[in-house]
PDB file of C-alpha atoms in Angstrom:
ATOM      1  CA  MET A 124      25.453   2.651 -10.668  1.00 35.00           C
ATOM      2  CA  SER A 125      23.587   5.942 -10.368  1.00 40.00           C
ATOM      3  CA  GLY A 126      19.814   6.140 -10.146  1.00 43.00           C
ATOM      4  CA  SER A 127      18.212   7.707 -13.176  1.00 44.00           C
ATOM      5  CA  GLY A 128      18.157  11.478 -12.817  1.00 44.00           C
ATOM      6  CA  THR A 129      18.818  11.454  -9.084  1.00 50.00           C
ATOM      7  CA  GLY A 130      22.519  10.725  -8.656  1.00 66.00           C
ATOM      8  CA  TRP A 131      21.606   8.074  -6.073  1.00 78.00           C
ATOM      9  CA  SER A 132      23.312   4.716  -6.249  1.00 87.00           C
ATOM     10  CA  THR A 133      21.334   1.489  -5.978  1.00 87.00           C
ATOM     11  CA  SER A 134      22.549   1.048  -2.401  1.00 93.00           C
ATOM     12  CA  ASP A 135      21.466   4.610  -1.544  1.00 93.00           C
ATOM     13  CA  ARG A 136      17.969   3.864  -2.837  1.00 93.00           C
ATOM     14  CA  ALA A 137      17.796   0.585  -0.923  1.00 96.00           C
ATOM     15  CA  LEU A 138      18.950   2.242   2.297  1.00 96.00           C
ATOM     16  CA  ALA A 139      16.440   5.081   1.976  1.00 97.00           C
ATOM     17  CA  ALA A 140      13.604   2.666   1.155  1.00 97.00           C
ATOM     18  CA  GLY A 141      14.516   0.441   4.084  1.00 98.00           C
ATOM     19  CA  LYS A 142      14.673   3.345   6.534  1.00 98.00           C
ATOM     20  CA  LEU A 143      11.314   4.678   5.351  1.00 98.00           C
ATOM     21  CA  MET A 144       9.545   1.351   5.732  1.00 98.00           C
ATOM     22  CA  LEU A 145      11.108   0.600   9.115  1.00 98.00           C
ATOM     23  CA  ALA A 146       9.987   4.035  10.318  1.00 98.00           C
ATOM     24  CA  TRP A 147       6.476   3.438   8.941  1.00 98.00           C
ATOM     25  CA  VAL A 148       6.122   0.084  10.659  1.00 98.00           C
ATOM     26  CA  ALA A 149       7.619   1.446  13.889  1.00 98.00           C
ATOM     27  CA  LEU A 150       4.974   4.199  13.845  1.00 98.00           C
ATOM     28  CA  LEU A 151       2.200   1.614  13.460  1.00 98.00           C
ATOM     29  CA  TRP A 152       3.497  -0.362  16.440  1.00 98.00           C
ATOM     30  CA  LEU A 153       3.845   2.779  18.567  1.00 98.00           C
ATOM     31  CA  LEU A 154       0.279   3.730  17.708  1.00 98.00           C
ATOM     32  CA  GLU A 155      -0.965   0.296  18.722  1.00 98.00           C
ATOM     33  CA  VAL A 156       0.922   0.509  22.030  1.00 98.00           C
ATOM     34  CA  ALA A 157      -0.736   3.893  22.611  1.00 98.00           C
ATOM     35  CA  ASP A 158      -4.094   2.408  21.653  1.00 98.00           C
ATOM     36  CA  VAL A 159      -3.787  -0.383  24.222  1.00 97.00           C
ATOM     37  CA  ALA A 160      -2.501   2.030  26.876  1.00 98.00           C
ATOM     38  CA  THR A 161      -5.552   4.269  26.391  1.00 97.00           C
ATOM     39  CA  GLY A 162      -8.122   1.479  26.466  1.00 97.00           C
ATOM     40  CA  HIS A 163      -8.346   1.326  22.657  1.00 97.00           C
ATOM     41  CA  ALA A 164      -9.238   4.987  22.301  1.00 97.00           C
ATOM     42  CA  LEU A 165      -7.576   5.092  18.891  1.00 98.00           C
ATOM     43  CA  ASP A 166      -9.989   2.515  17.472  1.00 97.00           C
ATOM     44  CA  GLY A 167     -12.380   5.409  17.001  1.00 96.00           C
ATOM     45  CA  PHE A 168     -10.207   6.562  14.096  1.00 98.00           C
ATOM     46  CA  GLY A 169     -11.474   3.619  12.058  1.00 97.00           C
ATOM     47  CA  LEU A 170     -14.014   4.337   9.321  1.00 97.00           C
ATOM     48  CA  THR A 171     -17.747   4.081   9.901  1.00 97.00           C
ATOM     49  CA  PRO A 172     -19.469   4.228   6.500  1.00 97.00           C
ATOM     50  CA  ARG A 173     -21.556   7.092   5.175  1.00 97.00           C
ATOM     51  CA  ASP A 174     -21.240   9.289   8.247  1.00 96.00           C
ATOM     52  CA  PRO A 175     -19.966  12.682   7.030  1.00 97.00           C
ATOM     53  CA  SER A 176     -18.081  13.271  10.279  1.00 97.00           C
ATOM     54  CA  GLU A 177     -16.052  10.118   9.566  1.00 97.00           C
ATOM     55  CA  LEU A 178     -14.428  11.559   6.446  1.00 97.00           C
ATOM     56  CA  VAL A 179     -11.665  13.005   8.623  1.00 98.00           C
ATOM     57  CA  ASP A 180     -10.654   9.403   9.400  1.00 98.00           C
ATOM     58  CA  VAL A 181     -10.038   8.390   5.773  1.00 98.00           C
ATOM     59  CA  VAL A 182      -6.260   8.756   6.229  1.00 98.00           C
ATOM     60  CA  PRO A 183      -5.836   7.871   9.942  1.00 98.00           C
ATOM     61  CA  SER A 184      -7.765   4.612   9.513  1.00 98.00           C
ATOM     62  CA  SER A 185      -4.864   3.176   7.484  1.00 98.00           C
ATOM     63  CA  PHE A 186      -2.545   3.580  10.471  1.00 98.00           C
ATOM     64  CA  ILE A 187      -4.768   2.110  13.208  1.00 97.00           C
ATOM     65  CA  HIS A 188      -5.140  -1.605  13.987  1.00 98.00           C
ATOM     66  CA  PHE A 189      -7.491  -3.635  16.124  1.00 97.00           C
ATOM     67  CA  GLY A 190      -4.923  -5.387  18.296  1.00 97.00           C
ATOM     68  CA  PHE A 191      -1.356  -6.624  17.979  1.00 98.00           C
ATOM     69  CA  ALA A 192      -2.361  -9.777  16.075  1.00 97.00           C
ATOM     70  CA  HIS A 193      -3.999  -7.619  13.407  1.00 97.00           C
ATOM     71  CA  LEU A 194      -0.893  -5.445  13.174  1.00 98.00           C
ATOM     72  CA  ALA A 195       1.512  -8.402  13.179  1.00 98.00           C
ATOM     73  CA  ALA A 196      -0.323  -9.943  10.218  1.00 97.00           C
ATOM     74  CA  ASN A 197       0.201  -6.725   8.248  1.00 98.00           C
ATOM     75  CA  THR A 198       3.781  -5.974   9.271  1.00 98.00           C
ATOM     76  CA  VAL A 199       5.829  -8.283   7.027  1.00 98.00           C
ATOM     77  CA  PRO A 200       3.876  -7.731   3.783  1.00 98.00           C
ATOM     78  CA  LEU A 201       3.853  -3.970   4.346  1.00 98.00           C
ATOM     79  CA  LEU A 202       7.609  -3.971   4.962  1.00 98.00           C
ATOM     80  CA  VAL A 203       8.471  -6.086   1.940  1.00 98.00           C
ATOM     81  CA  LEU A 204       6.006  -4.681  -0.591  1.00 98.00           C
ATOM     82  CA  GLY A 205       6.645  -1.129   0.574  1.00 98.00           C
ATOM     83  CA  PHE A 206      10.404  -1.612   0.321  1.00 98.00           C
ATOM     84  CA  LEU A 207      10.135  -2.985  -3.218  1.00 98.00           C
ATOM     85  CA  ALA A 208       7.830  -0.175  -4.331  1.00 98.00           C
ATOM     86  CA  ALA A 209      10.016   2.513  -2.727  1.00 97.00           C
ATOM     87  CA  LEU A 210      13.155   1.330  -4.522  1.00 96.00           C
ATOM     88  CA  ALA A 211      12.012   3.108  -7.678  1.00 90.00           C
ATOM     89  CA  GLY A 212      11.915   6.474  -5.898  1.00 93.00           C
ATOM     90  CA  LEU A 213      10.594   7.800  -2.602  1.00 96.00           C
ATOM     91  CA  ARG A 214       8.625  10.686  -4.076  1.00 96.00           C
ATOM     92  CA  ARG A 215       6.689   8.451  -6.429  1.00 97.00           C
ATOM     93  CA  PHE A 216       6.229   5.870  -3.685  1.00 98.00           C
ATOM     94  CA  LEU A 217       4.666   8.445  -1.370  1.00 98.00           C
ATOM     95  CA  LEU A 218       2.359   9.641  -4.150  1.00 98.00           C
ATOM     96  CA  VAL A 219       1.325   6.045  -4.881  1.00 98.00           C
ATOM     97  CA  CYS A 220       0.591   5.417  -1.202  1.00 98.00           C
ATOM     98  CA  ALA A 221      -1.355   8.671  -0.882  1.00 98.00           C
ATOM     99  CA  LEU A 222      -3.546   7.707  -3.845  1.00 98.00           C
ATOM    100  CA  ILE A 223      -4.128   4.211  -2.457  1.00 98.00           C
ATOM    101  CA  ILE A 224      -5.010   5.486   1.018  1.00 98.00           C
ATOM    102  CA  LEU A 225      -7.417   8.135  -0.271  1.00 98.00           C
ATOM    103  CA  VAL A 226      -9.186   5.941  -2.843  1.00 98.00           C
ATOM    104  CA  ASP A 227      -9.386   2.980  -0.481  1.00 98.00           C
ATOM    105  CA  GLY A 228     -10.608   5.061   2.453  1.00 98.00           C
ATOM    106  CA  LEU A 229     -13.233   6.949   0.480  1.00 98.00           C
ATOM    107  CA  GLY A 230     -14.392   3.724  -1.150  1.00 98.00           C
ATOM    108  CA  VAL A 231     -14.761   1.972   2.193  1.00 98.00           C
ATOM    109  CA  TRP A 232     -16.659   4.977   3.519  1.00 98.00           C
ATOM    110  CA  LEU A 233     -19.037   4.671   0.577  1.00 98.00           C
ATOM    111  CA  ILE A 234     -19.661   0.916   0.304  1.00 97.00           C
ATOM    112  CA  ALA A 235     -18.771  -0.799   3.584  1.00 96.00           C
ATOM    113  CA  PRO A 236     -21.717  -2.429   5.380  1.00 95.00           C
ATOM    114  CA  ASP A 237     -23.626  -0.435   7.981  1.00 95.00           C
ATOM    115  CA  GLY A 238     -22.450  -0.818  11.546  1.00 94.00           C
ATOM    116  CA  THR A 239     -18.838  -1.629  10.660  1.00 96.00           C
ATOM    117  CA  ASN A 240     -15.612   0.041  11.750  1.00 97.00           C
ATOM    118  CA  THR A 241     -12.766  -0.466   9.273  1.00 98.00           C
ATOM    119  CA  ALA A 242      -9.096   0.188   9.962  1.00 98.00           C
ATOM    120  CA  GLY A 243      -5.677  -1.218   9.194  1.00 98.00           C
ATOM    121  CA  ALA A 244      -2.881  -1.150   6.663  1.00 98.00           C
ATOM    122  CA  SER A 245      -4.243  -4.036   4.601  1.00 98.00           C
ATOM    123  CA  GLY A 246      -5.761  -1.680   2.020  1.00 98.00           C
ATOM    124  CA  VAL A 247      -2.294  -0.205   1.482  1.00 98.00           C
ATOM    125  CA  ILE A 248      -0.803  -3.704   1.275  1.00 98.00           C
ATOM    126  CA  PHE A 249      -3.299  -4.797  -1.372  1.00 98.00           C
ATOM    127  CA  GLY A 250      -2.660  -1.534  -3.200  1.00 98.00           C
ATOM    128  CA  LEU A 251       1.108  -2.011  -3.208  1.00 98.00           C
ATOM    129  CA  PHE A 252       0.607  -5.566  -4.427  1.00 98.00           C
ATOM    130  CA  GLY A 253      -1.499  -4.299  -7.341  1.00 98.00           C
ATOM    131  CA  PHE A 254       1.013  -1.555  -8.093  1.00 98.00           C
ATOM    132  CA  LEU A 255       3.983  -3.932  -8.162  1.00 98.00           C
ATOM    133  CA  LEU A 256       2.025  -6.537 -10.093  1.00 98.00           C
ATOM    134  CA  VAL A 257       1.356  -4.329 -13.107  1.00 97.00           C
ATOM    135  CA  SER A 258       3.838  -1.431 -13.073  1.00 97.00           C
ATOM    136  CA  GLY A 259       6.584  -3.419 -14.761  1.00 96.00           C
ATOM    137  CA  PHE A 260       4.239  -4.299 -17.616  1.00 96.00           C
ATOM    138  CA  VAL A 261       2.909  -0.750 -17.871  1.00 96.00           C
ATOM    139  CA  GLU A 262       6.439   0.683 -18.054  1.00 95.00           C
ATOM    140  CA  ARG A 263       7.833  -2.179 -20.164  1.00 94.00           C
ATOM    141  CA  ARG A 264      10.698  -2.763 -17.731  1.00 94.00           C
ATOM    142  CA  ALA A 265      12.019  -6.315 -17.447  1.00 95.00           C
ATOM    143  CA  LEU A 266      13.055  -5.986 -13.805  1.00 94.00           C
ATOM    144  CA  GLY A 267       9.638  -4.611 -12.870  1.00 96.00           C
ATOM    145  CA  VAL A 268       7.936  -7.509 -14.649  1.00 97.00           C
ATOM    146  CA  LEU A 269      10.149  -9.960 -12.742  1.00 97.00           C
ATOM    147  CA  VAL A 270       9.275  -8.275  -9.431  1.00 97.00           C
ATOM    148  CA  GLY A 271       5.572  -8.466 -10.294  1.00 97.00           C
ATOM    149  CA  VAL A 272       5.836 -12.175 -11.092  1.00 97.00           C
ATOM    150  CA  LEU A 273       7.693 -12.904  -7.843  1.00 97.00           C
ATOM    151  CA  VAL A 274       5.234 -10.866  -5.792  1.00 97.00           C
ATOM    152  CA  ALA A 275       2.327 -12.728  -7.407  1.00 97.00           C
ATOM    153  CA  ALA A 276       3.974 -16.086  -6.701  1.00 97.00           C
ATOM    154  CA  ILE A 277       4.593 -15.299  -3.027  1.00 96.00           C
ATOM    155  CA  TRP A 278       1.479 -13.336  -2.068  1.00 96.00           C
ATOM    156  CA  GLY A 279      -1.016 -14.098  -4.817  1.00 96.00           C
ATOM    157  CA  GLY A 280      -2.822 -16.809  -2.851  1.00 96.00           C
ATOM    158  CA  SER A 281      -3.168 -14.636   0.244  1.00 95.00           C
ATOM    159  CA  ILE A 282      -4.414 -11.736  -1.857  1.00 96.00           C
ATOM    160  CA  LEU A 283      -7.078 -13.864  -3.503  1.00 95.00           C
ATOM    161  CA  ALA A 284      -8.168 -15.214  -0.119  1.00 95.00           C
ATOM    162  CA  GLY A 285      -8.432 -11.661   1.216  1.00 96.00           C
ATOM    163  CA  LEU A 286     -10.858 -10.765  -1.562  1.00 96.00           C
ATOM    164  CA  ALA A 287     -13.365 -13.470  -0.620  1.00 94.00           C
ATOM    165  CA  PRO A 288     -16.677 -11.900   0.541  1.00 92.00           C
ATOM    166  CA  THR A 289     -17.399 -14.913   2.770  1.00 87.00           C
ATOM    167  CA  GLN A 290     -14.826 -14.004   5.416  1.00 85.00           C
ATOM    168  CA  THR A 291     -16.127 -12.581   8.673  1.00 86.00           C
ATOM    169  CA  GLY A 292     -14.378  -9.700  10.370  1.00 89.00           C
ATOM    170  CA  VAL A 293     -12.429  -8.871   7.201  1.00 93.00           C
ATOM    171  CA  SER A 294     -13.121  -5.901   4.933  1.00 96.00           C
ATOM    172  CA  TRP A 295     -12.965  -7.513   1.520  1.00 96.00           C
ATOM    173  CA  GLN A 296     -14.276  -4.200   0.190  1.00 96.00           C
ATOM    174  CA  GLY A 297     -11.202  -2.404   1.548  1.00 97.00           C
ATOM    175  CA  HIS A 298      -8.936  -5.085   0.107  1.00 98.00           C
ATOM    176  CA  LEU A 299     -10.531  -4.916  -3.332  1.00 98.00           C
ATOM    177  CA  LEU A 300     -10.551  -1.120  -3.427  1.00 98.00           C
ATOM    178  CA  GLY A 301      -6.919  -1.001  -2.317  1.00 98.00           C
ATOM    179  CA  LEU A 302      -5.947  -3.468  -5.032  1.00 98.00           C
ATOM    180  CA  LEU A 303      -7.756  -1.466  -7.714  1.00 98.00           C
ATOM    181  CA  ALA A 304      -6.227   1.789  -6.444  1.00 98.00           C
ATOM    182  CA  GLY A 305      -2.752   0.256  -6.669  1.00 98.00           C
ATOM    183  CA  VAL A 306      -3.336  -0.860 -10.247  1.00 98.00           C
ATOM    184  CA  ALA A 307      -4.598   2.635 -11.103  1.00 98.00           C
ATOM    185  CA  ALA A 308      -1.526   4.164  -9.432  1.00 98.00           C
ATOM    186  CA  ALA A 309       0.727   2.109 -11.725  1.00 98.00           C
ATOM    187  CA  PHE A 310      -0.825   3.953 -14.674  1.00 97.00           C
ATOM    188  CA  VAL A 311      -1.144   7.385 -13.069  1.00 97.00           C
ATOM    189  CA  PHE A 312       2.460   7.466 -11.825  1.00 97.00           C
ATOM    190  CA  ARG A 313       4.124   5.395 -14.532  1.00 94.00           C
ATOM    191  CA  ARG A 314       7.625   6.311 -15.604  1.00 88.00           C
ATOM    192  CA  ASP A 315       8.582   6.630 -19.244  1.00 78.00           C
ATOM    193  CA  PRO A 316       9.254   3.208 -20.746  1.00 66.00           C
ATOM    194  CA  ALA A 317      12.901   2.292 -21.020  1.00 55.00           C
ATOM    195  CA  ALA A 318      14.342   3.840 -24.152  1.00 47.00           C
ATOM    196  CA  PRO A 319      15.112   1.326 -26.900  1.00 49.00           C
ATOM    197  CA  PRO A 320      18.793   0.882 -27.840  1.00 45.00           C
ATOM    198  CA  ALA A 321      20.063   3.273 -30.462  1.00 47.00           C
ATOM    199  CA  LEU A 322      20.368   1.830 -33.965  1.00 48.00           C
ATOM    200  CA  THR A 323      23.924   1.839 -35.245  1.00 43.00           C
ATOM    201  CA  ARG A 324      25.618   0.615 -38.379  1.00 48.00           C
TER     202      ARG A 324
END
């Protein structure tokens, strides 16, 4: 079966999405190895709020983690949610991720508490969750709705827990902003709804 307008088969799309996400996660692990090897020099690429010089870290902060445990906790959801989102097309997926990273990073820079340093892929994860949750409904596609329901069933509890302001050492602001950015991306980058069947007689 060919992908709509691309000539790619379903297996081609799955292979490309899988390669992209494996490369993304591999990059994150390589960066964390480099961070440890340099005495955590890369932690400085996290976001400190309301410092104009920190705006250059809006994008890098999504690729830096504070230790292997932090990265390990983000690896599986990023792989799975990213893979599912990328199946619909790599170009749109990259645009969705760019929007999530920029909105989440700028939002954290604006509203995070003073004296904090925020980094990690969790904002992207929450954004991809929000994107997958609503895009099927926005585009009126049955398969997308099913994916959203399954994603909500598997990760919904963890997502809600990550939004709790009572947690220490966790940027609930980054999680919330990422989630909202993902929902917005589902509208901004929506595909045309599936065409209704032609009426015949």
